[in-house]
Amino acid sequence: MDCDFLVVGGGPVGTTFASLVAKKAKTIVLEEHMRIGEPVQCTGLVAPRVVELAGAQRTILNKLNGAIFHFPGGQDVEVFSKEIKAVVVDRGELDRICADRATRNGAIIRLGERFVDGIVQKDRVVLRGRQGAASTEHDALLAVGADGYKSNLGQMAALERSKDMVRGIQLDIEHQEERQDIVHVYLGRKVAPGFFAWKIPCGHMTRIGVCVSRENDAPIAYLSKLLKEQALEGCQRITTISGMIPLGAPTRTYSERLLLVGDAAGQAKPLSGGGLFTGLMAAKHAAETALTALESGDFSANGLASYQERWKADIGKELDRGYMIRKGYLRLTDKKLEAVGRMLNKDEVREVLSTGDIDFPSQVAPQVLKAAPGLLKLAPQFLRSVFSR
Ligand SMILES: Cc1cc2nc3c(=O)[nH]c(=O)nc-3n(C[C@H](O)[C@H](O)[C@H](O)COP(=O)(O)OP(=O)(O)OC[C@H]3O[C@@H](n4cnc5c(N)ncnc54)[C@H](O)[C@@H]3O)c2cc1C
């Protein structure tokens, strides 16, 4: 056996899993790219707890206290807190910190090696790959798919993919926003059908992007429009990134000798698309399950089912509620969204919103509904069914 645990994917979730198990189990990580953290496919907006979890304080580019939500019809709802609610990080650097920690704990990271296919046998899992022109093969007791939204490993095990997907594009541009403490969020079908657009200050540069549902035009069309509206189209472009975000976890995130974690398991938050916090939490639960299986020798699907119980107990409710609210959001016309903006734009509602936590956004919803009861009238049955869960 080459190793106990073979992780496909050297993103932050795969390497965090590796760092948590590598002192007790021989762990190999396969990463198709030659350098960890490249290419970046992320805005890097996270709650401060995420940088603590990742030990990545030095990656912080800016700290934010709130947001202005721009609704259709020109309604702007500002939510502000004295507390730091979110930070923007250098995502590539955060990934490298996670990978260094895994290596320090004894994991082996094989760069430039791509997993291609594999087979689950009675006593092991065998994964085949490519490194340059060479074919590779590894066997392990357990394979962990941390290979992002496409998850070839999930496909190998015939596990379902995430329920939904949005695609995004983002630019870093040379432009200094006057207010450095607030993120702008743009809503509405004309701006970002099926999701939202954003503008985030990072000192001398500004991060501006948009995500849309898959069935719409490419997000670049919406980004060009936003840049024009914001009179930013002439700014020097520093970087462009794009990518997909899987939303709505599939019914099963494990099978015999296999666990899926992070984007591979559709664990990003359906309301914001943020997958770092949830992925790192799921990596912790996957690590605990893997070490228990190593002790008992039981890598059957039944034996590994506790992984899903653990992560669901921790972040499952938020992900489920978020997904339901997203489904309701998708049904809102711009006219209705405009009405929502008006209902939220009251002191008592903004105060409730300012207590919210970006990792658990649905938690403030019951108080928001109390402060803005008109919202219930928009979709009474739908909202009651979400919050009776
Ligand atoms: C436009 C955009 C903006 C985002 N903004 C935010 C944000 O602000 N905050 C936030 O929390 N999240 C954000 N996300 C989501 C976040 O980027 C992901 O949730 C996070 O990267 C998930 O980490 P992961 O390790 O599961 O997967 P990934 O980071 O995708 O890592 C998977 C790794 O697996 C490797 N891999 C894939 N297939 C193979 C293979 N066959 N063999 C070997 N290696 C393989 C890939 O190269 C990659 O390095 C954003 C995503 C997008 C697209």
mmCIF file of C-alpha atoms in Angstrom, residues 122-363:
data_model
loop_
_atom_site.group_PDB
_atom_site.id
_atom_site.type_symbol
_atom_site.label_atom_id
_atom_site.label_comp_id
_atom_site.label_asym_id
_atom_site.label_seq_id
_atom_site.Cartn_x
_atom_site.Cartn_y
_atom_site.Cartn_z
ATOM 1 C CA LYS A 122 -12.153 -5.208 -1.521
ATOM 2 C CA ASP A 123 -9.113 -4.199 0.528
ATOM 3 C CA ARG A 124 -7.947 -0.958 -1.165
ATOM 4 C CA VAL A 125 -8.658 1.787 -3.630
ATOM 5 C CA VAL A 126 -6.379 2.106 -6.650
ATOM 6 C CA LEU A 127 -6.063 5.492 -8.366
ATOM 7 C CA ARG A 128 -4.332 5.994 -11.706
ATOM 8 C CA GLY A 129 -2.997 9.315 -12.901
ATOM 9 C CA ARG A 130 -0.673 11.221 -15.218
ATOM 10 C CA GLN A 131 2.404 13.201 -14.332
ATOM 11 C CA GLY A 132 3.722 14.788 -17.503
ATOM 12 C CA ALA A 133 4.045 11.953 -20.020
ATOM 13 C CA ALA A 134 4.261 9.297 -17.320
ATOM 14 C CA SER A 135 1.412 7.170 -15.983
ATOM 15 C CA THR A 136 1.164 6.816 -12.225
ATOM 16 C CA GLU A 137 -0.670 4.446 -9.903
ATOM 17 C CA HIS A 138 -1.257 4.593 -6.157
ATOM 18 C CA ASP A 139 -3.128 2.349 -3.777
ATOM 19 C CA ALA A 140 -4.552 3.419 -0.469
ATOM 20 C CA LEU A 141 -7.028 2.386 2.197
ATOM 21 C CA LEU A 142 -9.183 5.458 1.557
ATOM 22 C CA ALA A 143 -9.488 8.042 -1.228
ATOM 23 C CA VAL A 144 -10.611 11.583 -0.430
ATOM 24 C CA GLY A 145 -12.040 13.690 -3.254
ATOM 25 C CA ALA A 146 -11.173 17.327 -2.618
ATOM 26 C CA ASP A 147 -10.971 17.888 -6.356
ATOM 27 C CA GLY A 148 -13.386 20.772 -6.732
ATOM 28 C CA TYR A 149 -16.739 21.114 -8.474
ATOM 29 C CA LYS A 150 -15.924 18.716 -11.340
ATOM 30 C CA SER A 151 -14.799 15.976 -8.952
ATOM 31 C CA ASN A 152 -13.529 13.171 -11.146
ATOM 32 C CA LEU A 153 -13.289 11.056 -8.023
ATOM 33 C CA GLY A 154 -16.991 11.589 -7.300
ATOM 34 C CA GLN A 155 -17.741 10.563 -10.889
ATOM 35 C CA MET A 156 -15.611 7.442 -10.497
ATOM 36 C CA ALA A 157 -17.766 6.443 -7.527
ATOM 37 C CA ALA A 158 -20.948 7.390 -9.466
ATOM 38 C CA LEU A 159 -21.886 9.877 -6.742
ATOM 39 C CA GLU A 160 -24.332 12.623 -7.722
ATOM 40 C CA ARG A 161 -23.002 16.107 -8.388
ATOM 41 C CA SER A 162 -24.218 19.262 -6.651
ATOM 42 C CA LYS A 163 -27.826 20.215 -7.353
ATOM 43 C CA ASP A 164 -27.026 23.565 -8.934
ATOM 44 C CA MET A 165 -24.097 25.616 -10.171
ATOM 45 C CA VAL A 166 -23.323 29.289 -10.783
ATOM 46 C CA ARG A 167 -20.483 30.656 -12.877
ATOM 47 C CA GLY A 168 -18.515 33.749 -12.139
ATOM 48 C CA ILE A 169 -15.902 36.164 -13.384
ATOM 49 C CA GLN A 170 -13.928 38.763 -11.436
ATOM 50 C CA LEU A 171 -11.368 41.472 -12.075
ATOM 51 C CA ASP A 172 -8.866 43.147 -9.786
ATOM 52 C CA ILE A 173 -8.536 46.691 -11.110
ATOM 53 C CA GLU A 174 -6.349 49.691 -10.284
ATOM 54 C CA HIS A 175 -8.922 51.835 -8.516
ATOM 55 C CA GLN A 176 -9.150 53.065 -4.943
ATOM 56 C CA GLU A 177 -12.656 53.151 -3.470
ATOM 57 C CA GLU A 178 -13.397 56.049 -1.158
ATOM 58 C CA ARG A 179 -14.953 53.784 1.458
ATOM 59 C CA GLN A 180 -12.669 50.938 2.377
ATOM 60 C CA ASP A 181 -14.900 49.408 5.069
ATOM 61 C CA ILE A 182 -17.815 48.209 3.002
ATOM 62 C CA VAL A 183 -18.570 45.686 0.273
ATOM 63 C CA HIS A 184 -21.140 46.494 -2.439
ATOM 64 C CA VAL A 185 -23.588 43.760 -3.451
ATOM 65 C CA TYR A 186 -25.697 44.247 -6.605
ATOM 66 C CA LEU A 187 -28.940 42.305 -6.968
ATOM 67 C CA GLY A 188 -31.482 41.763 -9.720
ATOM 68 C CA ARG A 189 -32.036 39.860 -12.932
ATOM 69 C CA LYS A 190 -30.603 42.592 -15.124
ATOM 70 C CA VAL A 191 -27.417 42.816 -13.063
ATOM 71 C CA ALA A 192 -26.721 39.206 -12.125
ATOM 72 C CA PRO A 193 -29.527 36.745 -12.917
ATOM 73 C CA GLY A 194 -29.593 33.894 -10.410
ATOM 74 C CA PHE A 195 -26.926 35.263 -8.059
ATOM 75 C CA PHE A 196 -25.288 38.672 -7.478
ATOM 76 C CA ALA A 197 -22.449 41.002 -8.396
ATOM 77 C CA TRP A 198 -19.926 42.553 -6.004
ATOM 78 C CA LYS A 199 -17.385 45.349 -5.605
ATOM 79 C CA ILE A 200 -14.852 45.048 -2.804
ATOM 80 C CA PRO A 201 -12.273 47.645 -1.804
ATOM 81 C CA CYS A 202 -8.714 46.386 -1.266
ATOM 82 C CA GLY A 203 -6.639 49.557 -0.785
ATOM 83 C CA HIS A 204 -5.326 50.820 -4.140
ATOM 84 C CA MET A 205 -7.158 48.061 -5.970
ATOM 85 C CA THR A 206 -10.802 47.035 -6.238
ATOM 86 C CA ARG A 207 -12.178 43.540 -6.738
ATOM 87 C CA ILE A 208 -15.267 43.550 -8.946
ATOM 88 C CA GLY A 209 -17.147 40.507 -10.171
ATOM 89 C CA VAL A 210 -20.379 38.795 -10.974
ATOM 90 C CA CYS A 211 -21.850 35.312 -10.706
ATOM 91 C CA VAL A 212 -24.906 34.137 -12.646
ATOM 92 C CA SER A 213 -26.941 30.949 -12.985
ATOM 93 C CA ARG A 214 -25.644 28.556 -15.603
ATOM 94 C CA GLU A 215 -28.496 29.015 -18.071
ATOM 95 C CA ASN A 216 -27.805 32.744 -18.564
ATOM 96 C CA ASP A 217 -25.413 34.552 -20.891
ATOM 97 C CA ALA A 218 -21.743 34.304 -19.927
ATOM 98 C CA PRO A 219 -21.003 36.422 -16.816
ATOM 99 C CA ILE A 220 -18.558 38.609 -18.780
ATOM 100 C CA ALA A 221 -21.541 40.351 -20.437
ATOM 101 C CA TYR A 222 -22.908 41.341 -17.016
ATOM 102 C CA LEU A 223 -19.482 42.349 -15.718
ATOM 103 C CA SER A 224 -18.884 44.645 -18.715
ATOM 104 C CA LYS A 225 -22.239 46.300 -18.029
ATOM 105 C CA LEU A 226 -21.448 46.757 -14.339
ATOM 106 C CA LEU A 227 -18.012 48.238 -15.087
ATOM 107 C CA LYS A 228 -19.656 50.724 -17.421
ATOM 108 C CA GLU A 229 -22.353 51.673 -14.913
ATOM 109 C CA GLN A 230 -19.711 52.200 -12.252
ATOM 110 C CA ALA A 231 -17.544 54.207 -14.681
ATOM 111 C CA LEU A 232 -14.704 51.751 -14.068
ATOM 112 C CA GLU A 233 -14.282 50.306 -17.555
ATOM 113 C CA GLY A 234 -11.167 52.367 -18.248
ATOM 114 C CA CYS A 235 -9.277 51.184 -15.125
ATOM 115 C CA GLN A 236 -6.091 49.177 -15.500
ATOM 116 C CA ARG A 237 -6.825 45.446 -15.073
ATOM 117 C CA ILE A 238 -4.499 43.602 -12.725
ATOM 118 C CA THR A 239 -5.941 40.082 -12.822
ATOM 119 C CA THR A 240 -8.967 38.274 -14.229
ATOM 120 C CA ILE A 241 -10.308 35.076 -12.721
ATOM 121 C CA SER A 242 -13.303 32.890 -13.473
ATOM 122 C CA GLY A 243 -14.846 29.725 -12.126
ATOM 123 C CA MET A 244 -17.881 27.727 -11.118
ATOM 124 C CA ILE A 245 -19.471 27.374 -7.684
ATOM 125 C CA PRO A 246 -21.441 24.205 -6.899
ATOM 126 C CA LEU A 247 -24.538 24.844 -4.769
ATOM 127 C CA GLY A 248 -26.688 22.289 -2.997
ATOM 128 C CA ALA A 249 -24.901 19.232 -1.635
ATOM 129 C CA PRO A 250 -25.766 15.905 -3.285
ATOM 130 C CA THR A 251 -27.612 13.274 -1.246
ATOM 131 C CA ARG A 252 -24.440 11.285 -0.563
ATOM 132 C CA THR A 253 -20.920 12.502 0.014
ATOM 133 C CA TYR A 254 -19.310 9.123 0.755
ATOM 134 C CA SER A 255 -19.171 5.615 -0.628
ATOM 135 C CA GLU A 256 -17.024 2.554 -0.060
ATOM 136 C CA ARG A 257 -13.406 3.647 0.652
ATOM 137 C CA LEU A 258 -14.227 7.177 -0.472
ATOM 138 C CA LEU A 259 -15.168 10.577 0.978
ATOM 139 C CA LEU A 260 -15.949 13.801 -0.895
ATOM 140 C CA VAL A 261 -15.215 17.131 0.735
ATOM 141 C CA GLY A 262 -15.424 20.856 -0.068
ATOM 142 C CA ASP A 263 -16.608 21.877 -3.531
ATOM 143 C CA ALA A 264 -16.410 18.224 -4.617
ATOM 144 C CA ALA A 265 -19.243 17.623 -2.128
ATOM 145 C CA GLY A 266 -21.197 20.779 -3.107
ATOM 146 C CA GLN A 267 -20.610 22.287 0.322
ATOM 147 C CA ALA A 268 -20.394 25.982 -0.678
ATOM 148 C CA LYS A 269 -22.988 28.267 0.939
ATOM 149 C CA PRO A 270 -25.932 28.630 -1.460
ATOM 150 C CA LEU A 271 -26.605 32.284 -0.556
ATOM 151 C CA SER A 272 -23.084 33.660 -0.942
ATOM 152 C CA GLY A 273 -21.118 30.979 -2.816
ATOM 153 C CA GLY A 274 -18.530 31.018 -0.050
ATOM 154 C CA GLY A 275 -16.991 27.566 0.262
ATOM 155 C CA LEU A 276 -13.919 28.116 2.391
ATOM 156 C CA PHE A 277 -15.502 28.024 5.848
ATOM 157 C CA THR A 278 -17.818 25.115 5.095
ATOM 158 C CA GLY A 279 -15.063 23.214 3.261
ATOM 159 C CA LEU A 280 -12.617 23.603 6.156
ATOM 160 C CA MET A 281 -15.271 22.443 8.645
ATOM 161 C CA ALA A 282 -16.090 19.440 6.454
ATOM 162 C CA ALA A 283 -12.351 18.643 6.170
ATOM 163 C CA LYS A 284 -12.229 18.403 9.961
ATOM 164 C CA HIS A 285 -15.170 15.957 10.011
ATOM 165 C CA ALA A 286 -13.671 13.935 7.162
ATOM 166 C CA ALA A 287 -10.368 13.735 9.064
ATOM 167 C CA GLU A 288 -12.083 12.474 12.234
ATOM 168 C CA THR A 289 -14.031 9.874 10.239
ATOM 169 C CA ALA A 290 -10.926 8.728 8.331
ATOM 170 C CA LEU A 291 -8.876 8.295 11.528
ATOM 171 C CA THR A 292 -11.714 6.344 13.186
ATOM 172 C CA ALA A 293 -11.913 4.083 10.117
ATOM 173 C CA LEU A 294 -8.143 3.572 10.220
ATOM 174 C CA GLU A 295 -8.414 2.398 13.826
ATOM 175 C CA SER A 296 -11.361 0.061 13.207
ATOM 176 C CA GLY A 297 -10.296 -1.043 9.713
ATOM 177 C CA ASP A 298 -13.868 -0.427 8.523
ATOM 178 C CA PHE A 299 -13.825 1.565 5.270
ATOM 179 C CA SER A 300 -17.217 0.308 4.092
ATOM 180 C CA ALA A 301 -19.845 2.830 2.988
ATOM 181 C CA ASN A 302 -21.758 2.089 6.204
ATOM 182 C CA GLY A 303 -18.667 2.656 8.277
ATOM 183 C CA LEU A 304 -17.979 6.007 6.569
ATOM 184 C CA ALA A 305 -21.586 7.239 6.737
ATOM 185 C CA SER A 306 -20.789 9.009 10.021
ATOM 186 C CA TYR A 307 -18.812 11.596 7.977
ATOM 187 C CA GLN A 308 -22.029 12.870 6.449
ATOM 188 C CA GLU A 309 -23.818 12.794 9.825
ATOM 189 C CA ARG A 310 -20.999 14.857 11.355
ATOM 190 C CA TRP A 311 -20.800 17.549 8.701
ATOM 191 C CA LYS A 312 -24.585 17.773 8.428
ATOM 192 C CA ALA A 313 -24.897 18.223 12.195
ATOM 193 C CA ASP A 314 -22.424 21.101 11.961
ATOM 194 C CA ILE A 315 -23.237 23.010 8.746
ATOM 195 C CA GLY A 316 -26.066 20.992 7.147
ATOM 196 C CA LYS A 317 -28.951 23.077 8.466
ATOM 197 C CA GLU A 318 -27.422 26.298 7.179
ATOM 198 C CA LEU A 319 -26.708 24.758 3.772
ATOM 199 C CA ASP A 320 -30.239 23.298 3.494
ATOM 200 C CA ARG A 321 -31.953 26.533 4.542
ATOM 201 C CA GLY A 322 -29.656 28.559 2.312
ATOM 202 C CA TYR A 323 -30.522 26.343 -0.638
ATOM 203 C CA MET A 324 -34.277 26.720 0.027
ATOM 204 C CA ILE A 325 -33.971 30.509 0.346
ATOM 205 C CA ARG A 326 -31.991 30.543 -2.904
ATOM 206 C CA LYS A 327 -34.831 28.691 -4.628
ATOM 207 C CA GLY A 328 -37.223 31.378 -3.377
ATOM 208 C CA TYR A 329 -34.819 34.136 -4.488
ATOM 209 C CA LEU A 330 -34.726 32.666 -8.008
ATOM 210 C CA ARG A 331 -38.491 33.082 -8.254
ATOM 211 C CA LEU A 332 -38.429 36.801 -7.364
ATOM 212 C CA THR A 333 -38.960 39.202 -10.245
ATOM 213 C CA ASP A 334 -37.061 42.492 -10.124
ATOM 214 C CA LYS A 335 -40.327 44.195 -9.142
ATOM 215 C CA LYS A 336 -40.693 41.916 -6.108
ATOM 216 C CA LEU A 337 -37.031 42.306 -5.242
ATOM 217 C CA GLU A 338 -37.523 46.058 -5.341
ATOM 218 C CA ALA A 339 -40.334 45.622 -2.795
ATOM 219 C CA VAL A 340 -38.026 43.461 -0.627
ATOM 220 C CA GLY A 341 -35.434 46.253 -0.709
ATOM 221 C CA ARG A 342 -38.037 48.755 0.518
ATOM 222 C CA MET A 343 -39.063 46.454 3.367
ATOM 223 C CA LEU A 344 -35.468 45.912 4.472
ATOM 224 C CA ASN A 345 -34.589 49.588 4.371
ATOM 225 C CA LYS A 346 -35.756 50.359 7.914
ATOM 226 C CA ASP A 347 -33.587 51.056 10.942
ATOM 227 C CA GLU A 348 -34.892 48.093 12.956
ATOM 228 C CA VAL A 349 -34.327 45.652 10.060
ATOM 229 C CA ARG A 350 -30.852 46.977 9.249
ATOM 230 C CA GLU A 351 -29.983 46.634 12.927
ATOM 231 C CA VAL A 352 -30.970 42.950 12.890
ATOM 232 C CA LEU A 353 -29.080 42.399 9.624
ATOM 233 C CA SER A 354 -25.967 43.997 11.116
ATOM 234 C CA THR A 355 -25.848 41.223 13.754
ATOM 235 C CA GLY A 356 -25.685 38.575 11.002
ATOM 236 C CA ASP A 357 -22.804 36.169 10.485
ATOM 237 C CA ILE A 358 -21.679 35.578 6.903
ATOM 238 C CA ASP A 359 -21.070 31.905 7.656
ATOM 239 C CA PHE A 360 -24.602 31.437 8.999
ATOM 240 C CA PRO A 361 -26.604 34.014 6.999
ATOM 241 C CA SER A 362 -29.960 32.285 7.417
ATOM 242 C CA GLN A 363 -29.762 32.516 11.226
#
